[in-house]
Coordinates of C-alpha atoms in Angstrom, one line a residue:
Chain A
M14 CA -13.2 19.3 9.8
L15 CA -12.3 15.7 9.5
T16 CA -13.0 14.0 6.2
P17 CA -15.4 11.0 6.8
F18 CA -13.6 7.8 5.8
P19 CA -16.5 6.7 3.5
R20 CA -16.1 9.6 1.2
V21 CA -12.3 8.8 1.0
A22 CA -13.2 5.3 0.2
R23 CA -15.7 6.3 -2.4
F24 CA -13.0 8.5 -4.1
A25 CA -10.5 5.4 -4.0
A26 CA -13.2 3.2 -5.4
K27 CA -13.7 5.7 -8.2
N28 CA -10.1 6.1 -8.9
F29 CA -9.8 2.2 -8.9
W30 CA -12.6 1.9 -11.4
R31 CA -11.4 4.7 -13.7
D32 CA -8.1 3.3 -13.9
I33 CA -9.4 -0.4 -14.2
W34 CA -6.8 -1.5 -16.7
L35 CA -3.9 -0.3 -14.7
S36 CA -5.2 -1.8 -11.5
S37 CA -5.9 -4.9 -13.4
V38 CA -2.3 -5.4 -14.6
T39 CA -1.0 -4.7 -11.1
I40 CA -3.5 -7.2 -9.5
I41 CA -2.4 -9.8 -12.1
I42 CA 1.2 -9.3 -11.1
F43 CA 0.5 -9.4 -7.6
V44 CA -1.8 -12.7 -8.1
L45 CA 1.2 -14.4 -9.9
A46 CA 3.5 -13.4 -7.1
I47 CA 1.3 -14.5 -4.5
S48 CA 0.4 -17.7 -6.3
L49 CA 4.2 -18.5 -6.9
V50 CA 5.0 -17.8 -3.2
G51 CA 2.1 -19.9 -2.4
V52 CA 3.1 -22.9 -4.3
L53 CA 6.4 -22.7 -2.9
S54 CA 4.9 -22.4 0.8
G55 CA 2.8 -25.5 -0.3
V56 CA 6.0 -27.6 -1.7
K57 CA 7.7 -26.8 1.8
V58 CA 4.5 -28.1 3.7
I59 CA 4.4 -31.2 1.6
T60 CA 8.1 -32.0 1.9
D61 CA 8.2 -31.3 5.6
Q62 CA 5.1 -33.6 6.0
A63 CA 7.0 -36.3 3.8
I64 CA 9.8 -36.0 6.1
T65 CA 7.8 -36.1 9.1
V66 CA 6.1 -39.2 8.1
L67 CA 9.4 -40.9 7.1
R68 CA 10.9 -39.9 10.3
S69 CA 8.1 -41.4 12.3
K70 CA 8.4 -44.6 10.4
V71 CA 12.1 -44.9 10.8
D72 CA 13.3 -46.9 13.6
V73 CA 16.5 -48.8 14.4
V74 CA 16.4 -52.5 14.6
V75 CA 19.4 -53.8 16.5
T76 CA 19.7 -57.5 15.9
L77 CA 21.6 -59.6 18.6
K78 CA 23.5 -62.7 18.1
P79 CA 21.6 -66.0 18.6
G80 CA 22.0 -67.5 21.9
T81 CA 22.3 -63.9 23.6
T82 CA 20.8 -64.2 27.0
E83 CA 17.7 -62.5 28.1
T84 CA 19.6 -60.8 30.8
V85 CA 21.9 -59.1 28.3
V86 CA 19.0 -58.2 26.0
L87 CA 17.0 -56.8 29.0
D88 CA 20.0 -54.8 30.2
L89 CA 20.7 -53.3 26.8
K90 CA 16.8 -52.4 26.7
R91 CA 16.8 -50.7 29.9
K92 CA 19.9 -48.8 29.1
I93 CA 18.7 -47.6 25.9
G94 CA 15.0 -47.0 27.4
E95 CA 16.6 -44.8 30.0
L96 CA 18.2 -42.4 27.4
P97 CA 16.1 -39.1 27.3
E98 CA 16.5 -39.3 23.2
T99 CA 14.5 -42.7 23.2
T100 CA 10.8 -42.7 22.6
A101 CA 10.3 -46.4 22.7
V102 CA 12.3 -49.7 22.8
E103 CA 10.5 -53.0 21.8
Y104 CA 11.9 -56.3 22.7
V105 CA 11.4 -59.0 20.1
T106 CA 12.4 -62.4 21.1
A107 CA 14.3 -65.0 18.9
E108 CA 11.2 -67.1 18.6
E109 CA 9.1 -64.1 17.4
N110 CA 11.7 -63.2 14.9
L111 CA 11.6 -66.7 13.4
E112 CA 7.8 -66.6 13.5
R113 CA 8.0 -63.2 11.6
F114 CA 10.3 -64.6 9.2
K115 CA 8.2 -67.6 8.3
S116 CA 5.1 -65.6 8.0
L117 CA 7.0 -63.2 5.7
H118 CA 7.8 -66.0 3.5
L119 CA 4.9 -68.1 3.8
G120 CA 4.5 -68.5 0.0
D121 CA 7.9 -69.5 -0.5
E122 CA 8.1 -73.3 -0.7
T123 CA 12.0 -73.6 -0.3
I124 CA 12.2 -71.2 2.6
T125 CA 9.2 -72.9 4.3
K126 CA 10.8 -76.3 3.9
G127 CA 14.3 -75.0 5.0
T128 CA 12.8 -73.4 8.2
A129 CA 10.8 -76.5 9.0
A130 CA 14.0 -78.5 8.7
L131 CA 15.9 -76.4 11.3
E132 CA 16.7 -77.9 14.5
T133 CA 17.9 -74.7 16.2
N134 CA 16.7 -71.2 15.8
P135 CA 19.2 -69.3 13.6
F136 CA 17.7 -65.8 14.8
G137 CA 18.8 -64.0 17.6
P138 CA 16.6 -61.5 19.7
S139 CA 16.3 -57.9 18.6
L140 CA 15.5 -54.4 19.8
K141 CA 13.2 -52.0 17.8
I142 CA 14.4 -48.6 18.9
I143 CA 12.4 -45.4 18.1
A144 CA 14.2 -42.0 19.0
R145 CA 12.6 -38.6 19.4
S146 CA 14.3 -37.5 16.4
L147 CA 16.5 -38.9 13.7
D148 CA 19.4 -36.7 14.9
E149 CA 19.3 -38.6 18.2
Y150 CA 20.4 -41.9 16.8
P151 CA 24.2 -41.3 17.0
K152 CA 23.6 -40.9 21.0
I153 CA 21.9 -44.1 20.9
A154 CA 24.5 -45.8 18.8
K155 CA 27.1 -44.8 21.4
V156 CA 25.3 -47.1 23.8
L157 CA 25.4 -49.7 21.3
E158 CA 29.2 -49.5 21.0
D159 CA 29.6 -50.1 24.7
Q160 CA 32.0 -53.2 25.1
T161 CA 29.3 -54.9 27.3
F162 CA 26.8 -54.9 24.3
A163 CA 29.0 -54.7 21.1
A164 CA 30.1 -58.4 21.3
A165 CA 26.3 -59.5 21.5
I166 CA 25.3 -57.5 18.4
E167 CA 25.3 -59.2 15.1
E168 CA 27.8 -57.9 12.3
G169 CA 25.6 -55.4 10.3
G170 CA 22.8 -55.6 12.6
R171 CA 22.0 -52.0 12.8
S172 CA 19.6 -50.7 10.0
L173 CA 20.2 -47.1 11.0
E174 CA 22.7 -45.9 8.3
A175 CA 20.8 -46.7 5.2
N176 CA 17.6 -44.9 6.5
Q177 CA 19.6 -42.0 7.6
A178 CA 21.2 -41.5 4.3
A179 CA 17.7 -41.4 2.6
I180 CA 16.3 -38.8 5.1
Q181 CA 19.3 -36.7 4.9
K182 CA 19.0 -36.6 1.1
L183 CA 15.4 -35.5 1.5
S184 CA 16.3 -33.0 4.3
H185 CA 18.9 -31.6 2.0
F186 CA 16.4 -31.2 -0.8
T187 CA 14.0 -29.6 1.5
R188 CA 16.4 -27.2 2.7
N189 CA 17.3 -26.3 -0.9
V190 CA 13.7 -25.9 -1.7
N191 CA 13.4 -23.4 1.1
R192 CA 16.4 -21.5 0.2
F193 CA 15.1 -21.2 -3.3
S194 CA 11.7 -20.1 -2.2
L195 CA 13.0 -17.5 0.0
A196 CA 15.0 -16.1 -3.0
L197 CA 12.2 -16.3 -5.2
T198 CA 9.9 -14.7 -2.7
L199 CA 12.3 -11.8 -2.3
I200 CA 12.6 -11.3 -6.0
F201 CA 8.8 -11.4 -6.5
S202 CA 8.2 -9.2 -3.6
L203 CA 10.6 -6.4 -5.1
I204 CA 8.8 -6.8 -8.5
A205 CA 5.5 -6.4 -6.9
V206 CA 6.7 -3.3 -5.0
L207 CA 8.0 -1.7 -8.2
V208 CA 4.9 -2.6 -10.0
V209 CA 2.6 -1.0 -7.2
V210 CA 4.9 2.2 -7.0
N211 CA 4.7 2.6 -10.7
T212 CA 1.0 2.2 -10.7
M213 CA 0.5 4.7 -8.2
R214 CA 2.8 7.2 -9.9
I215 CA 0.9 6.6 -13.0
A216 CA -2.4 7.1 -11.2
I217 CA -1.0 10.2 -9.3
H218 CA 0.2 11.5 -12.8
T219 CA -3.4 10.8 -14.3
H220 CA -5.2 12.6 -11.4
R221 CA -2.8 15.5 -11.2
E222 CA -5.4 18.0 -12.3
E223 CA -7.8 16.7 -9.8
I224 CA -5.2 16.6 -7.0
G225 CA -4.2 20.3 -7.9
I226 CA -7.8 21.3 -7.4
M227 CA -8.2 19.4 -4.2
K228 CA -5.2 21.2 -2.9
L229 CA -6.3 24.5 -4.0
V230 CA -9.7 24.3 -2.5
G231 CA -8.3 23.1 1.0
A232 CA -8.6 19.4 0.9
S233 CA -7.0 17.9 3.8
N234 CA -3.7 15.9 3.4
W235 CA -5.4 12.7 4.3
F236 CA -8.1 13.3 1.6
V237 CA -5.6 13.9 -1.1
R238 CA -3.4 10.8 -0.1
G239 CA -6.0 8.6 1.3
P240 CA -7.7 7.4 -1.8
F241 CA -4.4 6.2 -3.2
L242 CA -3.4 4.2 -0.1
I243 CA -7.2 2.7 0.0
E244 CA -6.7 1.9 -3.5
S245 CA -3.8 -0.2 -2.7
V246 CA -5.7 -2.1 -0.3
F247 CA -8.3 -2.8 -2.8
I248 CA -5.4 -4.0 -5.1
G249 CA -3.8 -6.1 -2.3
L250 CA -7.1 -7.6 -1.1
L251 CA -8.4 -8.5 -4.7
A252 CA -5.1 -10.1 -5.4
A253 CA -5.1 -12.2 -2.2
I254 CA -8.6 -13.3 -2.8
I255 CA -8.0 -14.2 -6.5
A256 CA -4.7 -16.0 -5.4
S257 CA -6.4 -18.0 -2.7
L258 CA -9.0 -19.4 -5.1
L259 CA -6.3 -20.3 -7.6
L260 CA -4.4 -22.0 -4.9
L261 CA -7.6 -24.0 -3.7
A262 CA -8.2 -24.9 -7.3
G263 CA -4.9 -26.2 -7.7
I264 CA -5.1 -28.2 -4.4
A265 CA -8.3 -29.7 -5.8
L266 CA -6.7 -30.6 -9.2
L267 CA -3.6 -32.2 -7.6
E268 CA -5.7 -34.2 -4.9
G269 CA -5.2 -37.3 -7.0
W270 CA -1.5 -36.9 -7.3
F271 CA -1.2 -36.1 -3.4
N272 CA -3.1 -39.5 -2.8
S273 CA -0.6 -41.4 -4.9
L274 CA 2.4 -39.6 -3.4
F275 CA 1.5 -40.5 0.2
Q276 CA 0.0 -43.9 -0.7
G277 CA 0.4 -46.2 2.3
Y278 CA 0.7 -43.7 4.8
D279 CA -2.0 -42.0 7.0
V280 CA -1.9 -38.7 5.3
N281 CA -4.5 -36.8 3.3
M282 CA -2.4 -34.0 2.0
A283 CA -5.1 -32.2 -0.1
E284 CA -7.4 -32.1 2.9
Y285 CA -4.6 -31.1 5.2
L286 CA -3.7 -28.2 2.9
R287 CA -7.4 -27.1 2.6
T288 CA -8.1 -27.3 6.4
H289 CA -4.8 -25.6 7.2
F290 CA -5.0 -23.2 4.3
F291 CA -4.8 -19.7 6.0
G292 CA -2.1 -21.2 8.5
I293 CA 0.1 -22.2 5.5
F294 CA -0.6 -19.4 2.9
W295 CA -1.1 -16.4 5.5
G296 CA 2.4 -15.3 4.7
P297 CA 2.0 -14.5 1.0
L298 CA -1.7 -13.5 1.4
L299 CA -0.9 -10.9 4.2
G300 CA 2.5 -10.2 2.6
A301 CA 0.6 -9.0 -0.6
L302 CA -1.8 -6.6 1.3
L303 CA 1.0 -5.0 3.3
L304 CA 3.4 -4.9 0.2
S305 CA 0.6 -3.1 -1.6
I306 CA 0.1 -0.6 1.1
V307 CA 3.7 0.1 1.7
S308 CA 4.5 0.3 -2.0
A309 CA 1.6 3.0 -2.2
A310 CA 2.8 4.8 0.7
I311 CA 6.3 5.0 -1.0
A312 CA 4.7 6.2 -4.1
V313 CA 2.4 8.8 -2.2
G314 CA 5.4 10.1 -0.2
R315 CA 7.7 10.4 -3.3
Y316 CA 5.4 11.6 -6.0
L317 CA 2.5 13.3 -4.2
R318 CA 3.5 16.5 -2.5
V319 CA 0.8 17.9 -0.5
Chain B
M3 CA -5.2 44.4 12.2
A4 CA -4.5 44.1 8.6
M5 CA -5.8 41.2 6.7
I6 CA -2.5 40.7 4.6
T7 CA 0.9 42.0 5.7
F8 CA 4.0 41.4 3.7
E9 CA 7.1 42.4 5.7
R10 CA 10.3 42.9 3.5
V11 CA 9.4 39.7 1.7
A12 CA 11.7 38.3 -1.0
K13 CA 11.2 35.4 -3.0
I14 CA 14.3 34.1 -4.9
Y15 CA 14.0 31.2 -7.4
P16 CA 16.9 28.9 -8.1
K17 CA 19.6 30.4 -10.4
D18 CA 18.9 33.8 -8.7
V19 CA 15.8 34.3 -10.5
V20 CA 13.8 37.2 -8.6
G21 CA 10.1 36.6 -8.0
V22 CA 9.7 39.4 -5.5
Q23 CA 12.1 41.6 -3.3
E24 CA 11.9 44.0 -0.6
A25 CA 8.0 43.8 -0.7
S26 CA 6.1 45.4 2.2
L27 CA 2.5 46.1 2.2
K28 CA -0.7 45.9 4.3
I29 CA -4.1 45.0 2.9
E30 CA -6.9 46.0 5.3
P31 CA -10.2 43.6 5.7
G32 CA -12.7 44.5 2.9
E33 CA -10.3 46.1 0.5
F34 CA -10.3 45.7 -3.1
V35 CA -6.7 45.7 -4.3
S36 CA -5.3 45.3 -7.8
I37 CA -1.7 44.1 -8.3
V38 CA -0.5 45.1 -11.6
G39 CA 2.6 45.0 -13.8
Q40 CA 4.1 43.3 -16.7
S41 CA 4.6 39.7 -17.3
G42 CA 7.2 38.3 -14.9
C43 CA 7.3 41.2 -12.6
G44 CA 6.2 39.2 -9.7
K45 CA 2.4 39.4 -9.4
T46 CA 1.5 35.8 -9.5
T47 CA 4.4 35.2 -6.9
M48 CA 2.7 37.6 -4.6
A49 CA -0.6 35.6 -5.1
K50 CA 1.3 32.3 -4.6
L51 CA 2.9 33.7 -1.4
I52 CA -0.6 34.7 0.1
I53 CA -1.9 30.9 -0.6
A54 CA 1.3 29.5 0.8
E55 CA 2.0 27.9 -2.5
E56 CA 5.3 29.4 -2.2
R57 CA 7.4 30.2 0.9
P58 CA 9.4 33.4 1.2
T59 CA 13.1 33.4 1.0
Q60 CA 13.2 36.2 3.3
G61 CA 10.8 38.4 5.2
R62 CA 7.4 37.4 6.8
V63 CA 4.0 36.8 5.4
I64 CA 1.0 37.3 7.8
I65 CA -2.7 36.6 7.0
G66 CA -4.8 38.2 9.8
D67 CA -2.9 37.3 13.1
W68 CA -1.5 34.0 11.4
D69 CA 2.2 34.2 10.4
I70 CA 2.3 31.8 7.5
T71 CA 6.0 32.3 6.7
D72 CA 6.9 28.9 7.9
I73 CA 3.6 27.4 7.8
K74 CA 3.5 23.7 8.3
Q75 CA 2.2 21.3 5.5
R76 CA -0.7 20.0 7.6
D77 CA -1.9 23.6 8.3
I78 CA -2.0 24.5 4.5
P79 CA -5.6 23.2 4.1
T80 CA -6.8 25.3 6.9
L81 CA -5.4 28.4 5.4
R82 CA -6.6 27.5 1.7
R83 CA -10.2 27.2 3.2
Q84 CA -9.9 30.8 4.5
I85 CA -8.6 32.1 1.0
G86 CA -10.6 31.7 -2.2
V87 CA -8.4 31.3 -5.4
V88 CA -9.4 32.1 -9.0
F89 CA -7.0 31.3 -11.8
Q90 CA -7.2 32.3 -15.4
D91 CA -7.2 28.8 -16.6
F92 CA -10.4 27.9 -14.6
K93 CA -9.2 24.6 -13.3
L94 CA -12.7 22.8 -13.4
L95 CA -13.1 19.2 -13.4
P96 CA -14.6 18.4 -17.0
R97 CA -16.5 15.1 -15.9
K98 CA -18.3 16.9 -13.2
T99 CA -21.3 19.2 -13.5
V100 CA -21.4 22.8 -12.3
F101 CA -23.0 21.7 -9.1
E102 CA -20.5 18.8 -8.5
N103 CA -17.6 21.1 -9.4
V104 CA -18.6 23.4 -6.5
A105 CA -19.5 20.6 -4.2
F106 CA -16.2 19.1 -4.6
A107 CA -14.6 21.9 -2.5
L108 CA -17.0 21.1 0.3
E109 CA -16.8 17.4 -0.2
V110 CA -13.0 17.2 0.0
S111 CA -12.8 19.4 3.1
G112 CA -15.3 17.0 5.0
A113 CA -18.6 19.0 4.8
S114 CA -21.8 17.0 5.4
P115 CA -24.3 16.1 2.9
Q116 CA -26.6 18.5 4.3
Q117 CA -24.2 21.4 4.1
I118 CA -23.3 20.6 0.6
Q119 CA -27.1 20.6 -0.4
S120 CA -27.6 23.9 1.3
T121 CA -24.4 25.9 0.5
V122 CA -23.8 25.1 -3.1
P123 CA -27.3 26.6 -4.5
Q124 CA -26.6 29.8 -2.5
V125 CA -23.1 30.4 -4.0
L126 CA -24.5 29.4 -7.4
K127 CA -27.2 32.1 -7.0
I128 CA -24.5 34.7 -6.0
V129 CA -22.7 34.0 -9.4
G130 CA -26.0 33.8 -11.4
L131 CA -25.6 30.1 -12.4
E132 CA -28.4 28.6 -10.4
T133 CA -30.2 27.6 -13.5
K134 CA -27.1 25.8 -15.1
Q135 CA -26.0 23.7 -12.1
D136 CA -26.5 20.4 -14.0
R137 CA -24.4 21.5 -16.9
F138 CA -20.8 20.4 -17.7
P139 CA -18.0 22.8 -17.9
Q140 CA -17.8 22.4 -21.7
Q141 CA -21.4 23.4 -22.1
L142 CA -20.7 26.9 -20.6
S143 CA -19.0 30.1 -22.0
G144 CA -15.7 31.2 -20.6
G145 CA -17.4 33.7 -18.4
E146 CA -19.7 31.2 -17.1
Q147 CA -16.9 28.9 -16.5
Q148 CA -15.1 31.5 -14.3
R149 CA -18.1 32.2 -12.5
V150 CA -18.3 28.5 -11.5
V151 CA -14.6 28.9 -10.2
I152 CA -15.5 31.7 -8.2
A153 CA -18.6 30.0 -6.8
R154 CA -16.4 27.3 -5.9
S155 CA -14.0 29.6 -4.1
L156 CA -16.9 31.2 -2.1
V157 CA -18.1 27.9 -0.6
H158 CA -16.0 28.1 2.4
R159 CA -17.0 31.8 2.9
P160 CA -13.5 32.9 2.8
K161 CA -12.2 36.1 4.1
I162 CA -9.9 36.8 1.1
L163 CA -10.3 36.0 -2.5
V164 CA -7.0 36.0 -4.6
A165 CA -8.0 36.1 -8.4
D166 CA -4.8 35.6 -10.6
E167 CA -5.7 37.0 -14.2
P168 CA -9.4 36.0 -13.8
T169 CA -10.1 37.8 -17.1
G170 CA -7.0 36.6 -19.1
N171 CA -9.1 34.1 -21.2
L172 CA -12.3 36.3 -21.5
D173 CA -13.5 38.8 -23.9
S174 CA -14.3 42.4 -22.7
I175 CA -17.9 41.8 -22.0
N176 CA -17.3 38.7 -20.1
A177 CA -14.2 40.1 -18.3
Q178 CA -16.5 43.1 -17.1
E179 CA -19.0 40.7 -15.8
I180 CA -16.4 38.9 -13.7
I181 CA -15.1 42.2 -12.4
D182 CA -18.6 43.3 -11.5
L183 CA -19.0 39.9 -9.6
L184 CA -15.8 40.3 -7.6
K185 CA -17.0 44.0 -6.8
R186 CA -20.2 42.4 -5.6
I187 CA -18.4 39.8 -3.4
N188 CA -16.2 42.8 -2.1
S189 CA -19.2 44.6 -1.1
F190 CA -20.1 41.7 1.4
G191 CA -16.8 42.4 3.1
T192 CA -14.4 39.9 1.4
T193 CA -11.0 41.3 0.7
I194 CA -10.1 40.9 -2.9
V195 CA -6.6 40.7 -4.3
L196 CA -6.8 41.0 -8.2
V197 CA -3.7 40.2 -10.0
T198 CA -4.1 41.4 -13.5
H199 CA -2.2 43.2 -16.3
N200 CA -5.5 44.4 -17.9
R201 CA -5.2 48.2 -17.9
E202 CA -8.8 48.9 -18.9
I203 CA -10.1 47.2 -15.9
V204 CA -7.8 48.6 -13.5
N205 CA -8.5 52.1 -14.7
T206 CA -12.2 51.7 -14.5
L207 CA -12.1 50.1 -11.0
R208 CA -10.9 53.1 -9.1
K209 CA -9.6 51.1 -6.2
R210 CA -6.2 50.6 -4.6
V211 CA -3.5 49.5 -7.3
I212 CA -0.1 48.2 -6.3
T213 CA 2.4 48.2 -9.2
L214 CA 5.4 45.8 -9.4
D215 CA 8.3 46.1 -11.6
H216 CA 11.1 43.4 -11.6
G217 CA 9.8 42.1 -8.2
R218 CA 9.8 45.5 -6.5
I219 CA 6.7 47.4 -5.5
I220 CA 7.3 50.7 -7.5
A221 CA 3.8 52.3 -6.7
D222 CA 0.9 51.8 -4.1
Q223 CA -2.0 54.1 -5.0
K224 CA -5.2 54.4 -2.9
S225 CA -7.4 55.0 -6.0
G226 CA -5.0 54.4 -8.7
K227 CA -4.5 53.7 -12.3
Y228 CA -2.2 51.4 -14.3
I229 CA 0.8 53.5 -14.8
L230 CA 3.2 51.4 -16.7

């Protein structure tokens, strides 16, 4: 005779309600663990997003010496453009560079007067290079070191190094955040497992009389164990729901801060976190549910002899 | 075919504590058997071996044609539904009514609500508690509580009823009522194994008596008396 699932679930709900204080403490620990891991996942997404934005904004501008012939510039543009690592190369003429300089310093009278007095264009042409990724720039740099072109490039006419150093710092910070997140996730997971195992142990101890009678009157093993396992599902689910609400509230609260952080960039971080909520936070949410069930299974296997 | 068979059964607990040794017996279907002896002689061990709460160290235990010597964990519920068990300490759930306590045995084994609604009143009628089905255990006398336990043990219509000191917590009048109830259940064809050290009850029963001493069967009388 199979015990119907709804009846086992009803027993689980009764147990959950009877041990509500014990269940609440377990849920709180779980909510804390999920929220913390969730926050760390969020931080990772934000830093990743920041790096992506920065990387997409980073380009290398190679400034060539004034008087460099168009043949040389176009040859260099072609060579760089042919590299698989290159996404785009923009040729900016010497005249355009001068115009950009003038418009940039439009309000500066001294500079305006100075540039007006110029008889020759002091600017050379330039190439604005965008690579597929920041790590590809060294390969592009090799072309620039080619003797054919090296002589035509202005001293210090490459803006790569400064940008790369800043992004490397940010990448390094992200890597450390990720490592720290992983360590904290493991620690909190272990704490959550221990808490659930202990909760189930106490629950089994509390219900030992009822369990004894169940066994005596021929309850199936599933009926004896099932309620504890289903109770762990309740705990995991409730904790996941509460933690989700807290994380959503946190995102709403920090919306202003996100906007100021990404000011000037086309990024709405709060909206991004909301629309990708389950994509970003599925790990801690599903993890909580699984950890809760696994912990209950450990406790039932260890402390509930059927 | 015998209902219960013990073949040279021994149960030795850790530190060489003897529960039962060299125990061989056959109990036929419909028999009423009393297992008697002084405290620690192995009576309860025999009851536990019958319901597979203990496994024999040696020998074989057979229920009907089912050798339960090495019974698998998953098969124990099936066995327990064929054997009713009554203990001295009642083992009732205090927060459930008489009806709910009896229904509990059916609920946990997957009976339908219809089955529960029809079976529980029937067994409560057999034990004479049909008018007290909404009471809680603490609102009943000891004898009545034991009758609830017997009712609960009958819901699966067991072939065997093992009663381990069912009168241990009762006065003589209530004790006699429980024995009368067991006799009545026996008259329906259920095999009764009564574990007791109550001399008076055993002597008035005039049924088969198996006497244990230090884990060994020292007497097996067809219509016996308490000889120790």
